[in-house]
């Protein structure tokens, strides 16, 4: 079994490319996961699709075949040649795939280093795939340890001591170009996490905030929570030109603000499109300062510089966590085999004890004592052997050793280590169902 991660992010792909590769809703995500798992080389898959990245994380039996299948599927969907996709993508396998996953979970690979949204996005992506049957034990183990690693990074560094996000960076950018937002009308379209962060920032800075969403109940809930007003989504074409400040972060698969509804105004406007795919398709010169996700990199780079020292500490934790994860996996491989060896030995001891008692070689009244003695002899004999087996599980040759042991045990289930019940998968699934 191998781990494989194919990543398109703000580091290697333009906004236009990421837009074509995005999956806007659960139905599209589920369809993608079904197609990915249709390959004989892939057995479990998770899809992460956010404003800054689209990543496919899977367990597979053949890395080359799985990689080819993924690129073929993506080129069919996005209409981008395989050559371009291969040229842009970062491809990680086995230990590098786990290291990358831990880096993403710890927000070290985010546009805004230390941002707090990515952990929740990863959990949602895993929970969706797990609940729909697209992933199971193998990826559950990796994801559980990714969240553990992220917690270690948060607790051991100050990288998230001042939580930030794309939304807060957008507000910071707005405040850098306007003397004040106090009393200014601001329209926020959408009710997701980015919209919530934006609304709270704007209200706390004295702006006159309006919330708009296709589902009006959600708009009312957010407005009540942060002290804003609500507008009907149907009114967008008629009122969009009234707002000097606009933030939009919906999951619409097509733009909701286009040239057709934009009119000339006698004031400057500052609009922020935080959606993926983009919500605003604008080509006119109507005194609109339009900022998209990739336009916020200046503030992001400043953020990165301030957090470099903490990032170095975090990378050390991630490196060690990656090593510990594979050591733990090897332990899972060894322990079921040790248990099987003891089980077979005790079974042989019982058979032999029953035989000698039946034949009268030892009186029946000593049956319990002879059985205890034979089991103790076995434990003493196997102790040094099993201790060495556990220690060798931490070495690079462990796969060879465990493979030989599987053959010697002659267990019909050749995938015996994978039958080890992963309590972490069950734990995460239970949390997700609450």
CSV table of C-alpha atoms in Angstrom, one decimal:
chain,number,residue,atom,x,y,z
A,1,UNK,CA,0.0,0.0,0.0
A,2,UNK,CA,1.2,3.5,-0.9
A,3,UNK,CA,0.2,7.0,-0.1
A,4,UNK,CA,-0.1,9.5,-3.0
A,5,UNK,CA,-0.9,13.2,-3.1
A,6,UNK,CA,-1.3,15.4,-6.2
A,7,UNK,CA,-1.5,19.1,-5.3
A,8,UNK,CA,-2.4,22.2,-7.3
A,9,UNK,CA,-2.1,25.3,-5.1
A,10,UNK,CA,-1.4,29.0,-5.1
A,11,UNK,CA,2.3,28.0,-5.2
A,12,UNK,CA,2.2,26.2,-8.6
A,13,UNK,CA,-1.0,27.2,-10.4
A,14,UNK,CA,-2.7,30.4,-11.4
A,15,UNK,CA,-6.2,31.5,-10.2
A,16,UNK,CA,-7.6,30.5,-13.7
A,17,UNK,CA,-6.1,27.0,-13.5
A,18,UNK,CA,-7.4,26.5,-9.9
A,19,UNK,CA,-10.8,27.7,-11.0
A,20,UNK,CA,-11.0,25.1,-13.7
A,21,UNK,CA,-9.9,22.4,-11.2
A,22,UNK,CA,-12.3,23.4,-8.5
A,23,UNK,CA,-15.3,21.3,-7.3
A,24,UNK,CA,-18.0,23.7,-6.2
A,25,UNK,CA,-20.4,21.4,-4.3
A,26,UNK,CA,-20.8,18.0,-2.6
A,27,UNK,CA,-22.4,16.4,-5.7
A,28,UNK,CA,-19.4,17.2,-7.9
A,29,UNK,CA,-16.9,16.1,-5.1
A,30,UNK,CA,-18.7,12.8,-4.7
A,31,UNK,CA,-18.7,12.2,-8.5
A,32,UNK,CA,-15.0,12.9,-8.6
A,33,UNK,CA,-14.2,10.5,-5.7
A,34,UNK,CA,-16.3,7.8,-7.3
A,35,UNK,CA,-14.3,8.1,-10.6
A,36,UNK,CA,-11.0,8.2,-8.8
A,37,UNK,CA,-11.8,5.0,-6.9
A,38,UNK,CA,-12.9,3.3,-10.1
A,39,UNK,CA,-9.2,2.6,-10.8
A,40,UNK,CA,-7.9,-0.8,-9.8
A,41,UNK,CA,-4.8,1.0,-8.5
A,42,UNK,CA,-6.7,3.3,-6.1
A,43,UNK,CA,-8.6,2.1,-3.0
A,44,UNK,CA,-9.3,5.2,-0.9
A,45,UNK,CA,-9.5,8.9,-1.8
A,46,UNK,CA,-10.0,12.3,-0.3
A,47,UNK,CA,-10.5,15.5,-2.3
A,48,UNK,CA,-9.6,18.9,-0.9
A,49,UNK,CA,-11.0,21.8,-2.9
A,50,UNK,CA,-10.6,25.3,-1.4
A,51,UNK,CA,-9.9,28.8,-2.8
A,52,UNK,CA,-6.2,28.2,-2.7
A,53,UNK,CA,-5.8,24.5,-3.5
A,54,UNK,CA,-7.2,21.4,-5.1
A,55,UNK,CA,-5.5,18.2,-3.8
A,56,UNK,CA,-6.2,14.5,-4.3
A,57,UNK,CA,-4.9,12.4,-1.4
A,58,UNK,CA,-5.3,8.6,-1.9
A,59,UNK,CA,-4.0,5.2,-0.9
A,60,UNK,CA,-3.1,3.1,-3.8
A,61,UNK,CA,-1.4,-0.2,-4.9
A,62,UNK,CA,0.5,1.3,-7.8
A,63,UNK,CA,1.8,4.9,-7.7
A,64,UNK,CA,2.4,5.2,-11.5
A,65,UNK,CA,-0.9,3.8,-12.6
A,66,UNK,CA,-2.8,5.8,-9.9
A,67,UNK,CA,-1.0,9.0,-11.0
A,68,UNK,CA,-1.9,8.5,-14.6
A,69,UNK,CA,-5.5,7.8,-13.8
A,70,UNK,CA,-5.8,11.0,-11.8
A,71,UNK,CA,-4.2,13.2,-14.5
A,72,UNK,CA,-6.4,11.6,-17.2
A,73,UNK,CA,-9.5,12.3,-15.1
A,74,UNK,CA,-8.5,15.9,-14.4
A,75,UNK,CA,-7.7,16.7,-18.0
A,76,UNK,CA,-11.2,15.4,-19.0
A,77,UNK,CA,-12.9,17.6,-16.5
A,78,UNK,CA,-10.8,20.8,-16.8
A,79,UNK,CA,-10.0,20.8,-20.5
A,80,UNK,CA,-6.3,21.3,-19.6
A,81,UNK,CA,-3.7,19.1,-21.3
A,82,UNK,CA,-2.0,16.4,-19.3
A,83,UNK,CA,1.4,17.9,-20.1
A,84,UNK,CA,0.4,21.2,-18.5
A,85,UNK,CA,-1.2,19.5,-15.5
A,86,UNK,CA,1.9,17.4,-14.9
A,87,UNK,CA,4.1,20.4,-15.3
A,88,UNK,CA,2.2,22.4,-12.6
A,89,UNK,CA,1.3,19.7,-10.1
A,90,UNK,CA,3.3,18.8,-7.1
A,91,UNK,CA,3.3,15.0,-6.8
A,92,UNK,CA,4.1,13.4,-3.4
A,93,UNK,CA,4.2,9.7,-2.6
A,94,UNK,CA,4.6,7.7,0.6
A,95,UNK,CA,6.7,9.6,3.2
A,96,UNK,CA,6.7,12.8,1.2
A,97,UNK,CA,2.9,12.6,0.8
A,98,UNK,CA,2.4,12.2,4.6
A,99,UNK,CA,4.9,15.1,5.2
A,100,UNK,CA,2.9,17.3,2.8
A,101,UNK,CA,-0.4,16.4,4.4
A,102,UNK,CA,0.9,17.2,7.8
A,103,UNK,CA,2.3,20.5,6.4
A,104,UNK,CA,-1.1,21.5,5.0
A,105,UNK,CA,-2.9,20.5,8.1
A,106,UNK,CA,-0.5,22.7,10.2
A,107,UNK,CA,-1.2,25.6,7.8
A,108,UNK,CA,2.5,25.8,6.8
A,109,UNK,CA,1.5,25.4,3.1
A,110,UNK,CA,-1.2,28.0,3.2
A,111,UNK,CA,-1.1,31.4,1.5
A,112,UNK,CA,-1.5,32.9,5.0
A,113,UNK,CA,0.9,31.0,7.2
A,114,UNK,CA,-0.8,30.1,10.5
A,115,UNK,CA,-4.4,30.6,9.2
A,116,UNK,CA,-7.0,28.7,11.0
A,117,UNK,CA,-9.4,27.7,8.3
A,118,UNK,CA,-7.5,24.8,6.6
A,119,UNK,CA,-7.7,22.4,9.5
A,120,UNK,CA,-11.5,22.7,9.4
A,121,UNK,CA,-11.6,22.3,5.6
A,122,UNK,CA,-9.4,19.2,5.9
A,123,UNK,CA,-11.7,17.7,8.5
A,124,UNK,CA,-14.8,18.4,6.4
A,125,UNK,CA,-13.2,16.8,3.3
A,126,UNK,CA,-12.2,13.7,5.3
A,127,UNK,CA,-15.6,13.4,7.0
A,128,UNK,CA,-17.4,13.7,3.7
A,129,UNK,CA,-15.3,11.1,2.0
A,130,UNK,CA,-15.4,8.7,5.0
A,131,UNK,CA,-19.2,9.1,5.4
A,132,UNK,CA,-19.8,8.5,1.7
A,133,UNK,CA,-17.6,5.4,1.7
A,134,UNK,CA,-14.8,6.8,-0.5
A,135,UNK,CA,-12.1,6.3,2.1
A,136,UNK,CA,-11.6,4.1,5.2
A,137,UNK,CA,-9.0,2.8,7.5
A,138,UNK,CA,-5.8,3.7,5.6
A,139,UNK,CA,-6.5,7.4,5.1
A,140,UNK,CA,-8.2,7.7,8.5
A,141,UNK,CA,-4.9,6.7,10.1
A,142,UNK,CA,-3.1,9.4,8.1
A,143,UNK,CA,-5.7,12.1,8.7
A,144,UNK,CA,-5.9,11.4,12.4
A,145,UNK,CA,-2.2,11.8,12.7
A,146,UNK,CA,-2.3,15.0,10.5
A,147,UNK,CA,-4.7,16.6,13.0
A,148,UNK,CA,-2.5,15.4,15.9
A,149,UNK,CA,0.6,17.0,14.2
A,150,UNK,CA,-1.3,20.3,13.6
A,151,UNK,CA,-2.2,20.4,17.3
A,152,UNK,CA,1.4,19.9,18.3
A,153,UNK,CA,2.4,22.8,16.0
A,154,UNK,CA,-0.2,25.1,17.5
A,155,UNK,CA,0.8,24.2,21.1
A,156,UNK,CA,4.5,24.4,20.6
A,157,UNK,CA,4.8,27.5,18.4
A,158,UNK,CA,3.2,31.0,18.2
A,159,UNK,CA,2.4,30.5,14.5
A,160,UNK,CA,-1.3,30.8,15.1
A,161,UNK,CA,-1.2,33.1,18.1
A,162,UNK,CA,-2.9,35.8,16.1
A,163,UNK,CA,-5.3,33.8,14.0
A,164,UNK,CA,-5.6,35.2,10.4
A,165,UNK,CA,-7.3,34.1,7.2
A,166,UNK,CA,-7.8,35.3,3.7
A,167,UNK,CA,-10.8,37.2,4.9
A,168,UNK,CA,-8.9,39.0,7.6
A,169,UNK,CA,-6.1,39.8,5.1
A,170,UNK,CA,-8.8,41.2,2.7
A,171,UNK,CA,-10.1,43.5,5.4
A,172,UNK,CA,-6.5,44.6,6.3
A,173,UNK,CA,-6.0,45.4,2.6
A,174,UNK,CA,-9.2,47.5,2.6
A,175,UNK,CA,-8.1,49.4,5.7
A,176,UNK,CA,-4.8,50.1,4.0
A,177,UNK,CA,-6.4,51.9,1.1
A,178,UNK,CA,-9.2,53.7,3.0
A,179,UNK,CA,-8.6,56.0,6.0
A,180,UNK,CA,-11.6,54.5,7.8
A,181,UNK,CA,-14.5,52.1,7.1
A,182,UNK,CA,-16.6,53.6,9.8
A,183,UNK,CA,-20.1,54.5,8.6
A,184,UNK,CA,-19.5,53.1,5.1
A,185,UNK,CA,-22.0,50.7,3.5
A,186,UNK,CA,-20.5,47.2,3.0
A,187,UNK,CA,-22.3,44.3,1.3
A,188,UNK,CA,-21.2,40.7,2.1
A,189,UNK,CA,-22.5,38.0,-0.2
A,190,UNK,CA,-22.4,34.4,1.3
A,191,UNK,CA,-22.6,33.0,4.8
A,192,UNK,CA,-19.6,30.7,5.0
A,193,UNK,CA,-16.7,31.0,7.3
A,194,UNK,CA,-14.9,33.7,5.2
A,195,UNK,CA,-18.1,35.8,5.1
A,196,UNK,CA,-18.6,35.4,8.8
A,197,UNK,CA,-15.0,36.5,9.6
A,198,UNK,CA,-15.4,39.4,7.2
A,199,UNK,CA,-18.7,40.5,8.6
A,200,UNK,CA,-17.4,40.5,12.2
A,201,UNK,CA,-14.3,42.5,11.2
A,202,UNK,CA,-16.3,45.1,9.3
A,203,UNK,CA,-18.9,45.5,12.1
A,204,UNK,CA,-16.2,45.9,14.7
A,205,UNK,CA,-14.7,48.6,12.6
A,206,UNK,CA,-17.9,50.6,12.5
A,207,UNK,CA,-19.1,49.7,8.9
A,208,UNK,CA,-22.8,49.6,8.0
A,209,UNK,CA,-22.9,45.9,7.0
A,210,UNK,CA,-25.5,44.1,4.9
A,211,UNK,CA,-25.6,40.3,4.4
A,212,UNK,CA,-27.0,38.6,1.3
A,213,UNK,CA,-27.4,34.9,0.6
A,214,UNK,CA,-29.5,32.6,-1.6
A,215,UNK,CA,-30.8,30.9,1.5
A,216,UNK,CA,-32.2,33.9,3.5
A,217,UNK,CA,-32.4,32.0,6.8
A,218,UNK,CA,-28.7,31.6,6.8
A,219,UNK,CA,-28.3,35.3,6.1
A,220,UNK,CA,-30.5,36.2,9.0
A,221,UNK,CA,-28.6,33.8,11.3
A,222,UNK,CA,-25.2,35.5,10.4
A,223,UNK,CA,-26.7,39.0,10.6
A,224,UNK,CA,-28.1,38.4,14.0
A,225,UNK,CA,-24.8,36.9,15.2
A,226,UNK,CA,-22.7,39.9,14.1
A,227,UNK,CA,-25.1,42.8,14.2
A,228,UNK,CA,-25.7,43.3,10.5
A,229,UNK,CA,-28.8,43.8,8.2
A,230,UNK,CA,-30.2,41.4,5.5
A,231,UNK,CA,-31.0,42.0,1.9
A,232,UNK,CA,-32.8,39.7,-0.6
A,233,UNK,CA,-30.5,37.9,-3.0
A,234,UNK,CA,-32.9,38.7,-5.8
A,235,UNK,CA,-32.1,42.4,-5.3
A,236,UNK,CA,-28.5,42.0,-6.2
A,237,UNK,CA,-28.7,43.4,-9.8
A,238,UNK,CA,-30.6,46.5,-8.5
A,239,UNK,CA,-28.5,47.4,-5.5
A,240,UNK,CA,-25.0,46.2,-6.2
A,241,UNK,CA,-23.9,49.6,-7.5
A,242,UNK,CA,-24.9,51.3,-4.2
A,243,UNK,CA,-22.0,49.8,-2.3
A,244,UNK,CA,-18.6,51.3,-2.0
A,245,UNK,CA,-17.4,48.1,-0.3
A,246,UNK,CA,-18.3,44.6,-1.3
A,247,UNK,CA,-17.1,41.1,-0.3
A,248,UNK,CA,-18.3,38.0,-2.0
A,249,UNK,CA,-17.5,34.4,-1.1
A,250,UNK,CA,-20.2,32.1,-2.4
A,251,UNK,CA,-20.1,28.5,-3.8
A,252,UNK,CA,-21.8,29.5,-7.1
A,253,UNK,CA,-20.3,27.6,-10.1
A,254,UNK,CA,-20.7,30.7,-12.3
A,255,UNK,CA,-20.2,34.5,-11.6
A,256,UNK,CA,-23.0,36.2,-9.8
A,257,UNK,CA,-21.8,39.8,-10.6
A,258,UNK,CA,-21.1,40.5,-14.3
A,259,UNK,CA,-20.6,43.5,-16.6
A,260,UNK,CA,-24.4,43.4,-17.4
A,261,UNK,CA,-25.4,44.6,-13.9
A,262,UNK,CA,-22.5,46.9,-13.2
A,263,UNK,CA,-23.3,50.6,-13.6
A,264,UNK,CA,-21.2,53.8,-13.5
A,265,UNK,CA,-20.9,55.5,-10.1
A,266,UNK,CA,-19.5,58.9,-9.0
A,267,UNK,CA,-17.4,57.2,-6.2
A,268,UNK,CA,-14.6,54.7,-6.0
A,269,UNK,CA,-15.5,51.1,-5.1
A,270,UNK,CA,-13.5,48.4,-3.4
A,271,UNK,CA,-14.7,45.0,-4.2
A,272,UNK,CA,-13.2,41.7,-2.9
A,273,UNK,CA,-13.9,38.4,-4.7
A,274,UNK,CA,-12.9,35.6,-2.2
A,275,UNK,CA,-14.7,32.8,-4.1
A,276,UNK,CA,-13.4,29.9,-6.0
A,277,UNK,CA,-14.6,29.8,-8.8
A,278,UNK,CA,-14.8,33.6,-8.9
A,279,UNK,CA,-18.0,35.4,-8.2
A,280,UNK,CA,-17.2,38.6,-10.1
A,281,UNK,CA,-16.6,38.7,-13.9
A,282,UNK,CA,-15.7,42.3,-14.5
A,283,UNK,CA,-14.1,44.0,-17.5
A,284,UNK,CA,-15.2,47.6,-17.4
A,285,UNK,CA,-13.4,50.7,-16.1
A,286,UNK,CA,-16.1,51.9,-13.7
A,287,UNK,CA,-13.9,53.1,-10.8
A,288,UNK,CA,-13.9,49.7,-9.3
A,289,UNK,CA,-10.9,48.4,-7.5
A,290,UNK,CA,-11.3,44.6,-7.7
A,291,UNK,CA,-9.2,42.4,-5.5
A,292,UNK,CA,-9.1,38.6,-6.0
A,293,UNK,CA,-7.4,36.0,-3.8
A,294,UNK,CA,-4.1,36.1,-5.6
A,295,UNK,CA,-4.0,39.9,-5.3
A,296,UNK,CA,-3.6,39.7,-1.5
A,297,UNK,CA,-0.1,38.3,-1.7
A,298,UNK,CA,1.7,41.4,-0.5
A,299,UNK,CA,0.1,41.3,2.9
A,300,UNK,CA,0.5,37.5,2.9
A,301,UNK,CA,4.3,37.8,2.2
A,302,UNK,CA,4.6,40.3,5.1
A,303,UNK,CA,2.8,37.8,7.3
A,304,UNK,CA,5.1,35.0,6.2
A,305,UNK,CA,8.2,37.1,7.0
A,306,UNK,CA,7.0,37.8,10.5
A,307,UNK,CA,6.4,34.1,11.2
A,308,UNK,CA,9.5,32.6,9.7
A,309,UNK,CA,11.1,31.6,13.0
A,310,UNK,CA,7.9,29.9,14.2
A,311,UNK,CA,7.6,28.2,10.8
A,312,UNK,CA,11.1,26.7,11.2
A,313,UNK,CA,10.0,25.2,14.6
A,314,UNK,CA,6.8,23.9,13.0
A,315,UNK,CA,8.7,22.2,10.2
A,316,UNK,CA,10.9,20.4,12.7
A,317,UNK,CA,7.7,19.1,14.5
A,318,UNK,CA,6.2,18.0,11.1
A,319,UNK,CA,9.4,16.1,10.2
A,320,UNK,CA,9.4,14.2,13.4
A,321,UNK,CA,5.7,13.5,13.3
A,322,UNK,CA,6.1,12.0,9.8
A,323,UNK,CA,8.8,9.6,11.1
A,324,UNK,CA,6.7,8.7,14.1
A,325,UNK,CA,3.7,8.0,11.8
A,326,UNK,CA,5.5,5.4,9.8
A,327,UNK,CA,7.0,3.9,12.9
A,328,UNK,CA,3.5,3.5,14.2
A,329,UNK,CA,2.3,2.0,11.0
A,330,UNK,CA,5.1,-0.6,11.2
A,331,UNK,CA,4.0,-1.4,14.7
A,332,UNK,CA,0.5,-2.1,13.4
A,333,UNK,CA,2.0,-4.5,11.0
A,334,UNK,CA,4.1,-6.4,13.6
A,335,UNK,CA,1.6,-6.6,16.5
A,336,UNK,CA,-1.1,-8.8,14.8
A,337,UNK,CA,1.6,-11.2,13.7
A,338,UNK,CA,3.1,-11.5,17.2
A,339,UNK,CA,-0.4,-12.2,18.5
A,340,UNK,CA,-0.9,-14.8,15.8
A,341,UNK,CA,2.4,-16.5,16.7
A,342,UNK,CA,1.5,-16.7,20.4
A,343,UNK,CA,-2.0,-18.0,19.5
A,344,UNK,CA,-0.6,-20.8,17.3
A,345,UNK,CA,2.0,-21.7,20.0
A,346,UNK,CA,-0.6,-21.8,22.8
A,347,UNK,CA,-2.9,-23.9,20.6
A,348,UNK,CA,0.0,-26.4,20.0
A,349,UNK,CA,0.8,-26.5,23.8
A,350,UNK,CA,-2.9,-27.3,24.6
A,351,UNK,CA,-3.0,-30.1,22.1
A,352,UNK,CA,0.2,-31.6,23.5
A,353,UNK,CA,-1.0,-31.2,27.1
A,354,UNK,CA,-4.2,-32.9,26.3
A,355,UNK,CA,-2.3,-35.8,24.6
A,356,UNK,CA,0.1,-36.5,27.5
A,357,UNK,CA,-2.8,-36.4,30.0
A,358,UNK,CA,-5.0,-38.6,27.8
A,359,UNK,CA,-2.2,-41.2,27.5
A,360,UNK,CA,-1.6,-41.2,31.3
A,361,UNK,CA,1.9,-39.8,31.1
A,362,UNK,CA,0.8,-37.1,33.6
A,363,UNK,CA,-2.1,-37.4,36.1
A,364,UNK,CA,-5.2,-35.4,35.2
A,365,UNK,CA,-5.1,-33.6,38.5
A,366,UNK,CA,-2.0,-31.8,37.2
A,367,UNK,CA,-3.8,-30.6,34.0
A,368,UNK,CA,-4.0,-26.9,34.9
A,369,UNK,CA,-0.4,-26.8,36.2
A,370,UNK,CA,1.0,-28.5,33.1
A,371,UNK,CA,-0.9,-26.1,30.8
A,372,UNK,CA,0.4,-23.1,32.7
A,373,UNK,CA,3.9,-24.4,32.7
A,374,UNK,CA,3.8,-25.1,28.9
A,375,UNK,CA,2.5,-21.6,28.2
A,376,UNK,CA,5.2,-20.0,30.4
A,377,UNK,CA,7.9,-22.0,28.5
A,378,UNK,CA,6.5,-20.6,25.3
A,379,UNK,CA,6.4,-17.0,26.6
A,380,UNK,CA,10.0,-17.3,27.8
A,381,UNK,CA,11.1,-18.8,24.5
A,382,UNK,CA,9.3,-16.2,22.4
A,383,UNK,CA,10.2,-13.1,24.5
A,384,UNK,CA,13.5,-12.3,23.0
A,385,UNK,CA,12.3,-13.1,19.5
A,386,UNK,CA,9.2,-10.8,19.7
A,387,UNK,CA,11.3,-8.0,21.3
A,388,UNK,CA,13.6,-8.1,18.3
A,389,UNK,CA,10.6,-8.2,16.0
A,390,UNK,CA,9.2,-5.0,17.5
A,391,UNK,CA,12.6,-3.3,17.3
A,392,UNK,CA,13.1,-4.2,13.7
A,393,UNK,CA,9.7,-2.6,12.9
A,394,UNK,CA,11.4,0.7,13.3
A,395,UNK,CA,14.0,-0.1,10.6
A,396,UNK,CA,13.8,0.4,6.8
A,397,UNK,CA,13.9,-3.4,6.2
A,398,UNK,CA,10.7,-4.0,8.3
A,399,UNK,CA,8.6,-4.6,5.2
A,400,UNK,CA,10.8,-7.5,4.2
A,401,UNK,CA,10.7,-8.9,7.7
A,402,UNK,CA,6.9,-8.7,8.0
A,403,UNK,CA,6.5,-10.1,4.6
A,404,UNK,CA,8.6,-13.2,5.5
A,405,UNK,CA,6.6,-13.6,8.8
A,406,UNK,CA,3.3,-13.5,7.0
A,407,UNK,CA,4.6,-16.3,4.7
A,408,UNK,CA,5.8,-18.4,7.7
A,409,UNK,CA,2.6,-17.9,9.6
A,410,UNK,CA,0.7,-19.1,6.5
A,411,UNK,CA,-2.3,-17.1,7.3
A,412,UNK,CA,-4.7,-17.1,4.3
A,413,UNK,CA,-5.4,-13.4,4.8
A,414,UNK,CA,-2.3,-12.0,3.1
A,415,UNK,CA,-3.5,-8.4,4.0
A,416,UNK,CA,-3.5,-9.3,7.7
A,417,UNK,CA,-2.0,-5.9,8.8
A,418,UNK,CA,-4.8,-4.1,7.1
A,419,UNK,CA,-7.4,-6.0,9.2
A,420,UNK,CA,-6.0,-4.3,12.3
A,421,UNK,CA,-9.0,-2.2,13.6
A,422,UNK,CA,-8.2,1.5,13.4
A,423,UNK,CA,-9.8,3.1,16.4
A,424,UNK,CA,-8.8,6.5,15.0
A,425,UNK,CA,-11.1,6.0,12.0
A,426,UNK,CA,-14.0,5.1,14.3
A,427,UNK,CA,-13.2,8.0,16.7
A,428,UNK,CA,-13.2,10.6,13.9
A,429,UNK,CA,-16.4,9.1,12.4
A,430,UNK,CA,-18.2,9.2,15.7
A,431,UNK,CA,-17.2,12.9,16.2
A,432,UNK,CA,-18.4,13.6,12.7
A,433,UNK,CA,-21.9,12.1,13.4
A,434,UNK,CA,-22.5,14.2,16.4
